[in-house]
mmCIF file with all atom_site columns, C-alpha atoms in Angstrom:
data_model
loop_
_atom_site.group_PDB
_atom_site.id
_atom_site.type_symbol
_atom_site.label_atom_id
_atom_site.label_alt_id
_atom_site.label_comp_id
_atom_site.label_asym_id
_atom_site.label_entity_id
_atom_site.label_seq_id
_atom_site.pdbx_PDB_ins_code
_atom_site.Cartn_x
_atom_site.Cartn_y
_atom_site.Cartn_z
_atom_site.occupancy
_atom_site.B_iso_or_equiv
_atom_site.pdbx_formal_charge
_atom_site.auth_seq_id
_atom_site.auth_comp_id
_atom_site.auth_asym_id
_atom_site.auth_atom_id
_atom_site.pdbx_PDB_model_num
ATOM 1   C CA . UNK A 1 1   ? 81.753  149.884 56.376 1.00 38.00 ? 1242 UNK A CA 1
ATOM 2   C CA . UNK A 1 2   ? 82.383  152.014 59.260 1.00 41.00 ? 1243 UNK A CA 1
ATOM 3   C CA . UNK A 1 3   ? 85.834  152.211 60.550 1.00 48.00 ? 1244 UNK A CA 1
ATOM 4   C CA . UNK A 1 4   ? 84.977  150.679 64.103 1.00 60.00 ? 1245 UNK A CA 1
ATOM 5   C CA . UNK A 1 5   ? 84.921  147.309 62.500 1.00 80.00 ? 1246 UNK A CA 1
ATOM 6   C CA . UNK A 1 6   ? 86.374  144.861 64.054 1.00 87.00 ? 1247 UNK A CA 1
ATOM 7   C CA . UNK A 1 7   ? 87.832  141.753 61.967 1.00 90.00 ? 1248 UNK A CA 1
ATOM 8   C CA . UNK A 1 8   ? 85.110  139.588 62.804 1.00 87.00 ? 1249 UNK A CA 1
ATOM 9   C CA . UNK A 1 9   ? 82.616  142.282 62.195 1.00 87.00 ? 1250 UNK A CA 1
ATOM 10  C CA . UNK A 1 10  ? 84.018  142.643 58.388 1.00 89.00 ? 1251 UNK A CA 1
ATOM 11  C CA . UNK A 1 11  ? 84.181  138.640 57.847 1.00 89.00 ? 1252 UNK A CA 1
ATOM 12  C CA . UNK A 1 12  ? 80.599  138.259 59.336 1.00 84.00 ? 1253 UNK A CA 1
ATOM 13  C CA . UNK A 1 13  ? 79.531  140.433 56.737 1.00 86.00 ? 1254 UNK A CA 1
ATOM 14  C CA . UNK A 1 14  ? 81.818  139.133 53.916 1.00 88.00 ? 1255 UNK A CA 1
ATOM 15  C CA . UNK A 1 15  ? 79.896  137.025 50.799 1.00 89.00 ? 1256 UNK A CA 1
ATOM 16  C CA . UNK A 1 16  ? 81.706  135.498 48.361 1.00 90.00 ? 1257 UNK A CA 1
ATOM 17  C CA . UNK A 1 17  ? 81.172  137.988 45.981 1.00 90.00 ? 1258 UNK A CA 1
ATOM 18  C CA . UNK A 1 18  ? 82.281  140.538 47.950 1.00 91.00 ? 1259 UNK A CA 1
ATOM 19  C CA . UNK A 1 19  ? 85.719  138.102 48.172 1.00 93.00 ? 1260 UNK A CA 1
ATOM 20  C CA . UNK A 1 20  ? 85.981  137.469 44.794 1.00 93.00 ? 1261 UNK A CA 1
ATOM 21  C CA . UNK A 1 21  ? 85.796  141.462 43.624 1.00 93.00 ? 1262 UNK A CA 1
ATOM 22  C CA . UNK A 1 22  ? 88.571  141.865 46.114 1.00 93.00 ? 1263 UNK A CA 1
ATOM 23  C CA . UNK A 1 23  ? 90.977  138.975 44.453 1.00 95.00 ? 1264 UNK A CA 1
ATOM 24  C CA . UNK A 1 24  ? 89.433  137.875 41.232 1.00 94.00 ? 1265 UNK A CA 1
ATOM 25  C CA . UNK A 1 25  ? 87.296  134.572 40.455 1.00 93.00 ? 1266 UNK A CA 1
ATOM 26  C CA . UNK A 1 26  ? 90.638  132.292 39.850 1.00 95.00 ? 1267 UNK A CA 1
ATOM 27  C CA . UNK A 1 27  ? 92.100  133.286 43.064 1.00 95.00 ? 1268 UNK A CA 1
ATOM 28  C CA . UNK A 1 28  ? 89.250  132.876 44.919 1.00 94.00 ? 1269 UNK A CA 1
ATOM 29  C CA . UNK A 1 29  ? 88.148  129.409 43.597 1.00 94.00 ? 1270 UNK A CA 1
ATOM 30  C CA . UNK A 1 30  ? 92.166  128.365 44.365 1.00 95.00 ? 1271 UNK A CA 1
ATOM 31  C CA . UNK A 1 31  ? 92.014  129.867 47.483 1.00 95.00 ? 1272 UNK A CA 1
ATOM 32  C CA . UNK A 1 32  ? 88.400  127.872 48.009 1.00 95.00 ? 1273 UNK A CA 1
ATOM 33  C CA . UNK A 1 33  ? 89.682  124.708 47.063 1.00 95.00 ? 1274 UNK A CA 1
ATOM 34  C CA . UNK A 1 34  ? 92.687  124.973 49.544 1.00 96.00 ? 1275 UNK A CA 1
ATOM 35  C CA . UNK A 1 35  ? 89.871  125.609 51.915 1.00 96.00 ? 1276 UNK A CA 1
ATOM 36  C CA . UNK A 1 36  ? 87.985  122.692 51.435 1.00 95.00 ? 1277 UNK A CA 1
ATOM 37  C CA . UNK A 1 37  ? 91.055  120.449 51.200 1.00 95.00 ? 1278 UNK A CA 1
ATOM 38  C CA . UNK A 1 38  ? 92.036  121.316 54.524 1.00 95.00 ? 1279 UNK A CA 1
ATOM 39  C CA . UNK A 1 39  ? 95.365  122.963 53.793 1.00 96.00 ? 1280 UNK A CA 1
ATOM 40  C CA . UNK A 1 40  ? 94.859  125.828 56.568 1.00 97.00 ? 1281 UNK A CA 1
ATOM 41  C CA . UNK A 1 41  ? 97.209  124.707 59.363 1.00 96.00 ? 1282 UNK A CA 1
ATOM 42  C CA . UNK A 1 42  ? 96.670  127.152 61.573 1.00 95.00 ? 1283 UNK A CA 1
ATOM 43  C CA . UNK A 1 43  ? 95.135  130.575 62.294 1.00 95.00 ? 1284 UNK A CA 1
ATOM 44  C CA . UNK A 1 44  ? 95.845  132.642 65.171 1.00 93.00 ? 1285 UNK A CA 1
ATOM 45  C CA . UNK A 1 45  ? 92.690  135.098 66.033 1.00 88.00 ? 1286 UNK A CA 1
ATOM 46  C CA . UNK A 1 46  ? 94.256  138.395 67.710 1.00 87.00 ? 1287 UNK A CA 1
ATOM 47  C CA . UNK A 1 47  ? 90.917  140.653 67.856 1.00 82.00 ? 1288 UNK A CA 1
ATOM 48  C CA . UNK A 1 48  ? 89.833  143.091 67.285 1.00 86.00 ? 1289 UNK A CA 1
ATOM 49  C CA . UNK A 1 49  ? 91.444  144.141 63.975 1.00 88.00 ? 1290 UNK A CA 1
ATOM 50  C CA . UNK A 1 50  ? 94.010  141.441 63.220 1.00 92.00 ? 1291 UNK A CA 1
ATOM 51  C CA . UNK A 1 51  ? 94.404  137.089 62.609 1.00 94.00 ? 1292 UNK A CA 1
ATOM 52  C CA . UNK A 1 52  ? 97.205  135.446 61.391 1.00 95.00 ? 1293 UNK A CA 1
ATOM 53  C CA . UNK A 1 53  ? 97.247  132.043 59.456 1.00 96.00 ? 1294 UNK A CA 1
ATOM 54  C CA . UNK A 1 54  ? 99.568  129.001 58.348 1.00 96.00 ? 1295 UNK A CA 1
ATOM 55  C CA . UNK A 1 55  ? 98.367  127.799 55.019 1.00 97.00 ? 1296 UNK A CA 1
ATOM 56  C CA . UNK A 1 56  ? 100.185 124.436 53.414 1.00 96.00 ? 1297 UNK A CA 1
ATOM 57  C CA . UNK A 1 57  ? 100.742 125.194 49.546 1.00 89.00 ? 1298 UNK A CA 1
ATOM 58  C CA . UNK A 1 58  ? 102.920 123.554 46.989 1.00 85.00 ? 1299 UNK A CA 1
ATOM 59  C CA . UNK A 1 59  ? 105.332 121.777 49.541 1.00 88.00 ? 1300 UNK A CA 1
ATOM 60  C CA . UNK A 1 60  ? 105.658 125.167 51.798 1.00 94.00 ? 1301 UNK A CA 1
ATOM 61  C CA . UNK A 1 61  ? 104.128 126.201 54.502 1.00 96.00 ? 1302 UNK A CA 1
ATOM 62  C CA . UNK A 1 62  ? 103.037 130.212 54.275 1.00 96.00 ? 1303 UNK A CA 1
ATOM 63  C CA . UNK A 1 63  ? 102.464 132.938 56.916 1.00 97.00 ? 1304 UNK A CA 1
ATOM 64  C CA . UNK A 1 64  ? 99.109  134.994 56.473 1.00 97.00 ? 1305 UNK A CA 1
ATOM 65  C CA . UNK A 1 65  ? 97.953  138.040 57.662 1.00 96.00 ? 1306 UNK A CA 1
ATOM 66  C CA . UNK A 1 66  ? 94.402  139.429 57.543 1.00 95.00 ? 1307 UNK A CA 1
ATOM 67  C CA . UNK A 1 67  ? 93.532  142.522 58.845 1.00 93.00 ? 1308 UNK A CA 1
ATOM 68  C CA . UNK A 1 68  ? 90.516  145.100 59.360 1.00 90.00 ? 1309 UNK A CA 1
ATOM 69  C CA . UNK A 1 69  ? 91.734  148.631 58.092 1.00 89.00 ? 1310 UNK A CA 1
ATOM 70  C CA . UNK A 1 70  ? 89.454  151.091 58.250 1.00 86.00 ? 1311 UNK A CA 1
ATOM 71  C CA . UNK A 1 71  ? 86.808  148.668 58.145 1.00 82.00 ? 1312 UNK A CA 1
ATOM 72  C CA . UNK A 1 72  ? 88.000  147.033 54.982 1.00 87.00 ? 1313 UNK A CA 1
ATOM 73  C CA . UNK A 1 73  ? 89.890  144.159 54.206 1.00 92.00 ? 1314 UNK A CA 1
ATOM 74  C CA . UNK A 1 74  ? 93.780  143.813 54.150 1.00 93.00 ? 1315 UNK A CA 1
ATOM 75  C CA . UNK A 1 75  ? 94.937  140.537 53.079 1.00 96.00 ? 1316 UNK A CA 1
ATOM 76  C CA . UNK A 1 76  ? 98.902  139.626 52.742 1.00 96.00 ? 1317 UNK A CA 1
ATOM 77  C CA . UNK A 1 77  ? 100.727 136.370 52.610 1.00 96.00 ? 1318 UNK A CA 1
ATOM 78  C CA . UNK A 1 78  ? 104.529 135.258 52.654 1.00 96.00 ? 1319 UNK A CA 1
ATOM 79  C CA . UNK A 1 79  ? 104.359 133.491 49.174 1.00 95.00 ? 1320 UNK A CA 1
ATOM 80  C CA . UNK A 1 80  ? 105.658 135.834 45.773 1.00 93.00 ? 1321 UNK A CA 1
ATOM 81  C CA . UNK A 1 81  ? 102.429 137.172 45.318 1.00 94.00 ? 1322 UNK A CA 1
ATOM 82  C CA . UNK A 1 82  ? 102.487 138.965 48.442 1.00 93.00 ? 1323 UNK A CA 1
ATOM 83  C CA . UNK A 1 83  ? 98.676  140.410 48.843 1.00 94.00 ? 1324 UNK A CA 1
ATOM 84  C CA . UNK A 1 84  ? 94.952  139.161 48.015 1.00 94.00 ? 1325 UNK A CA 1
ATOM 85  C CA . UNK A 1 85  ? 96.542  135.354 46.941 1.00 95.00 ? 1326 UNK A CA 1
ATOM 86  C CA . UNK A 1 86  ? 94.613  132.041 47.183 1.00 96.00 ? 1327 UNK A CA 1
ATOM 87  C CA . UNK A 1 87  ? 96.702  131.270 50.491 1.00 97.00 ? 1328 UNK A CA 1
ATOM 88  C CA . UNK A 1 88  ? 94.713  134.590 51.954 1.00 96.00 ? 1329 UNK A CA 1
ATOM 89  C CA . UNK A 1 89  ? 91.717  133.511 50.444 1.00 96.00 ? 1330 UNK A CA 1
ATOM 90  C CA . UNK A 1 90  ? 91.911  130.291 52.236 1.00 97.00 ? 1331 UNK A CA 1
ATOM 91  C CA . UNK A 1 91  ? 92.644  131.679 55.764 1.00 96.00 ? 1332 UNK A CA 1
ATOM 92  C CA . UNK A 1 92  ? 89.718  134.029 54.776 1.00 95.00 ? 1333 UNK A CA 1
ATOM 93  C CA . UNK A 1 93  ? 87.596  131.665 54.541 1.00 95.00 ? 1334 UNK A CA 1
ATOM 94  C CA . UNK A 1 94  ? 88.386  129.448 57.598 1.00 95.00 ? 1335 UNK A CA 1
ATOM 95  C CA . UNK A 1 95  ? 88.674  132.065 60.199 1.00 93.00 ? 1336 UNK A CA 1
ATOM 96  C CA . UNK A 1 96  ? 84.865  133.317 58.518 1.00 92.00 ? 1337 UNK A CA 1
ATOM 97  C CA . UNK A 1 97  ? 83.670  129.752 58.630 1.00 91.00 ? 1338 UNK A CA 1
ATOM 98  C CA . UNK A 1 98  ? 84.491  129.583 62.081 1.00 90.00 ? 1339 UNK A CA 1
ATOM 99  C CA . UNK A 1 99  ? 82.919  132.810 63.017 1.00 86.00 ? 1340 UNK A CA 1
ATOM 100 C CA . UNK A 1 100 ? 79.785  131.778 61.407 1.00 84.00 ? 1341 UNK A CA 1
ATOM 101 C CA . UNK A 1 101 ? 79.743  128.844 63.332 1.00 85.00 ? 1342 UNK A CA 1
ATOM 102 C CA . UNK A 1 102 ? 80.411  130.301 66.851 1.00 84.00 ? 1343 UNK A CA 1
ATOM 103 C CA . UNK A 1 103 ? 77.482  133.047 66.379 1.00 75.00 ? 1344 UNK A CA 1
ATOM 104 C CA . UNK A 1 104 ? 74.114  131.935 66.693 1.00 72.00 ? 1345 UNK A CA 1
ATOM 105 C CA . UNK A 1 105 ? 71.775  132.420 64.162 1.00 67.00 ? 1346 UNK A CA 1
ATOM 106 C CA . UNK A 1 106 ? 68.276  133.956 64.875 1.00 68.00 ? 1347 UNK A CA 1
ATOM 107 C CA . UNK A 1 107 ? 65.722  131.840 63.032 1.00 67.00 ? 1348 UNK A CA 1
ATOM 108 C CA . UNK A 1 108 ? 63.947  133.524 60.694 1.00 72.00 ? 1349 UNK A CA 1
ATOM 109 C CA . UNK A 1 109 ? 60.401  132.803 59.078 1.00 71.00 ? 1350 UNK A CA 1
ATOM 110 C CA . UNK A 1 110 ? 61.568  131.673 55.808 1.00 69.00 ? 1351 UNK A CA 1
ATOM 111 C CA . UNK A 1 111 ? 63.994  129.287 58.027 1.00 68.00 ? 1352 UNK A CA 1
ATOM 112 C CA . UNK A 1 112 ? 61.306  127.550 59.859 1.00 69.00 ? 1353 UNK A CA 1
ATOM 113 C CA . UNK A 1 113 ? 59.233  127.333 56.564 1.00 69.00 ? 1354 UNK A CA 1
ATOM 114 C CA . UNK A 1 114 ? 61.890  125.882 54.890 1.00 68.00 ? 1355 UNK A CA 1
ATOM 115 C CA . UNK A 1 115 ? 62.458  123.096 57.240 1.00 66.00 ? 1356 UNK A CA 1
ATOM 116 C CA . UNK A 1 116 ? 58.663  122.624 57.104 1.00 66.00 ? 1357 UNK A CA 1
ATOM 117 C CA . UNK A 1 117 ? 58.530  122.414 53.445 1.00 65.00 ? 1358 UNK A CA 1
ATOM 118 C CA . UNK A 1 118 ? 61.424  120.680 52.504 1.00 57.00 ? 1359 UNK A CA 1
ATOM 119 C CA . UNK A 1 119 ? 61.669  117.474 50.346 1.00 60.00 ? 1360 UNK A CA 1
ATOM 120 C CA . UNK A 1 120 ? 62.095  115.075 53.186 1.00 58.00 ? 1361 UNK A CA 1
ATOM 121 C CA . UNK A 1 121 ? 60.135  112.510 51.732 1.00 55.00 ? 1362 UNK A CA 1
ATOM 122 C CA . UNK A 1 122 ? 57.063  113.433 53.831 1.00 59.00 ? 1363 UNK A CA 1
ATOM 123 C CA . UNK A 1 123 ? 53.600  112.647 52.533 1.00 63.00 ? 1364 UNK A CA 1
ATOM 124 C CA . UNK A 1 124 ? 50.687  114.976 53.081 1.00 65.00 ? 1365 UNK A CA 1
ATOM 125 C CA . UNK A 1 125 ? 48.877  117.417 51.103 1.00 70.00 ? 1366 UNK A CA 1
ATOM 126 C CA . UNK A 1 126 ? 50.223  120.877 50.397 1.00 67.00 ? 1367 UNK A CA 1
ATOM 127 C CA . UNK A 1 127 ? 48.857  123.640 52.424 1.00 70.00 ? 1368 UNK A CA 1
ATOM 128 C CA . UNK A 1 128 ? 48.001  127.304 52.491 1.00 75.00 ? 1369 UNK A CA 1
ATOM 129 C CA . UNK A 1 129 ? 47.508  129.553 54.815 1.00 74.00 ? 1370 UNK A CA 1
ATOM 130 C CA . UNK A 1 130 ? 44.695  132.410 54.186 1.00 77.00 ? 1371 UNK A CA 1
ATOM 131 C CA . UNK A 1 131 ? 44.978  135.687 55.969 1.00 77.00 ? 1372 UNK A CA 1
ATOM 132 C CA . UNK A 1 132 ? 41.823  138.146 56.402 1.00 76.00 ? 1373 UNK A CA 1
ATOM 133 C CA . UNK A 1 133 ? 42.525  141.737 56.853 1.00 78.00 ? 1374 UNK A CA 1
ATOM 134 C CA . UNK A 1 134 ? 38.851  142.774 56.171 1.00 75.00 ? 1375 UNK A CA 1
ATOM 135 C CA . UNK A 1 135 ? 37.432  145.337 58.404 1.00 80.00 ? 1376 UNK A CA 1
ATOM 136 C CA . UNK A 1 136 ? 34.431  143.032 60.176 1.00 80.00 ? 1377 UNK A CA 1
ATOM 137 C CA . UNK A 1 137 ? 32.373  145.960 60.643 1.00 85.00 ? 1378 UNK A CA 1
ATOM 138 C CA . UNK A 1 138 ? 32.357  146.815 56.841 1.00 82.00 ? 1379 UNK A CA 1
ATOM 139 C CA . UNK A 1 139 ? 29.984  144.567 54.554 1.00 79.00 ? 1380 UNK A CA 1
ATOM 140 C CA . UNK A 1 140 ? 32.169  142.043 52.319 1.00 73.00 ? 1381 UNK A CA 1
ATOM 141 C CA . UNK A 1 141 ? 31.042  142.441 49.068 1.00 73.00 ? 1382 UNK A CA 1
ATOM 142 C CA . UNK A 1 142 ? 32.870  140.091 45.928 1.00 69.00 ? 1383 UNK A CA 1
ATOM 143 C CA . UNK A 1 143 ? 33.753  142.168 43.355 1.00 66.00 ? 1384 UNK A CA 1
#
């Protein structure tokens, strides 16, 4: 990553993978599950490089702090862990989920395809598409 990255750039860019190599499986799938419980109170975007968060946990409220640095993630949090904990993870993945949401997507083929072909309980008959890239002034011979 280049070090003009902005926070959003860096999150925009972030997979889950890429999350869970930075804190480990268990913290991430904590830090996902606080996620989708709704436990993120708060989070304060202060682009380009920096967002803080509130994040409910066992009875207490804790302070985040995610950062671009260098155009790499820095995650720390007020709890005893102190860096890369499930209450990071969480903000993480709320301030990302919101970026996501705010950028539009550009549709891509497989996109439109997808919506075409999907199980919707449509009846038809499948269909394929032939392409012809033949040179018409050059006999076709079957081979």
């Amino acid at each position: 990553m280049a070090t003009s990255d902005s926070l959003h750039d860096v999150l925009a860019r972030l997979g889950d993978d890429d999350l869970m190599t930075l804190v480990g499986p268990a913290t991430w799938a904590k830090g996902l599950t606080y996620f989708r419980a709704g436990k993120v109170l708060e989070v304060q975007d202060e682009p380009p490089l920096r967002a803080l968060g509130r994040v409910r946990g066992s009875g207490v409220t804790y302070r985040t702090w995610i950062e671009a640095v260098s155009g790499e993630l820095s995650m720390s949090c007020a709890c005893s862990q102190g860096r890369d904990c499930r209450h990071c993870v969480a903000t993480v993945l709320e301030l990302r989920d919101r970026i996501r949401r705010a950028t539009p997507t550009r549709r891509t083929w497989r996109t439109v395809m997808s919506t075409l072909c999907s199980p919707s309980g449509a009846q038809g008959e499948p269909l394929a598409l032939v392409v012809d890239t033949h040179d018409p002034a050059r006999a076709t011979t079957l081979v």
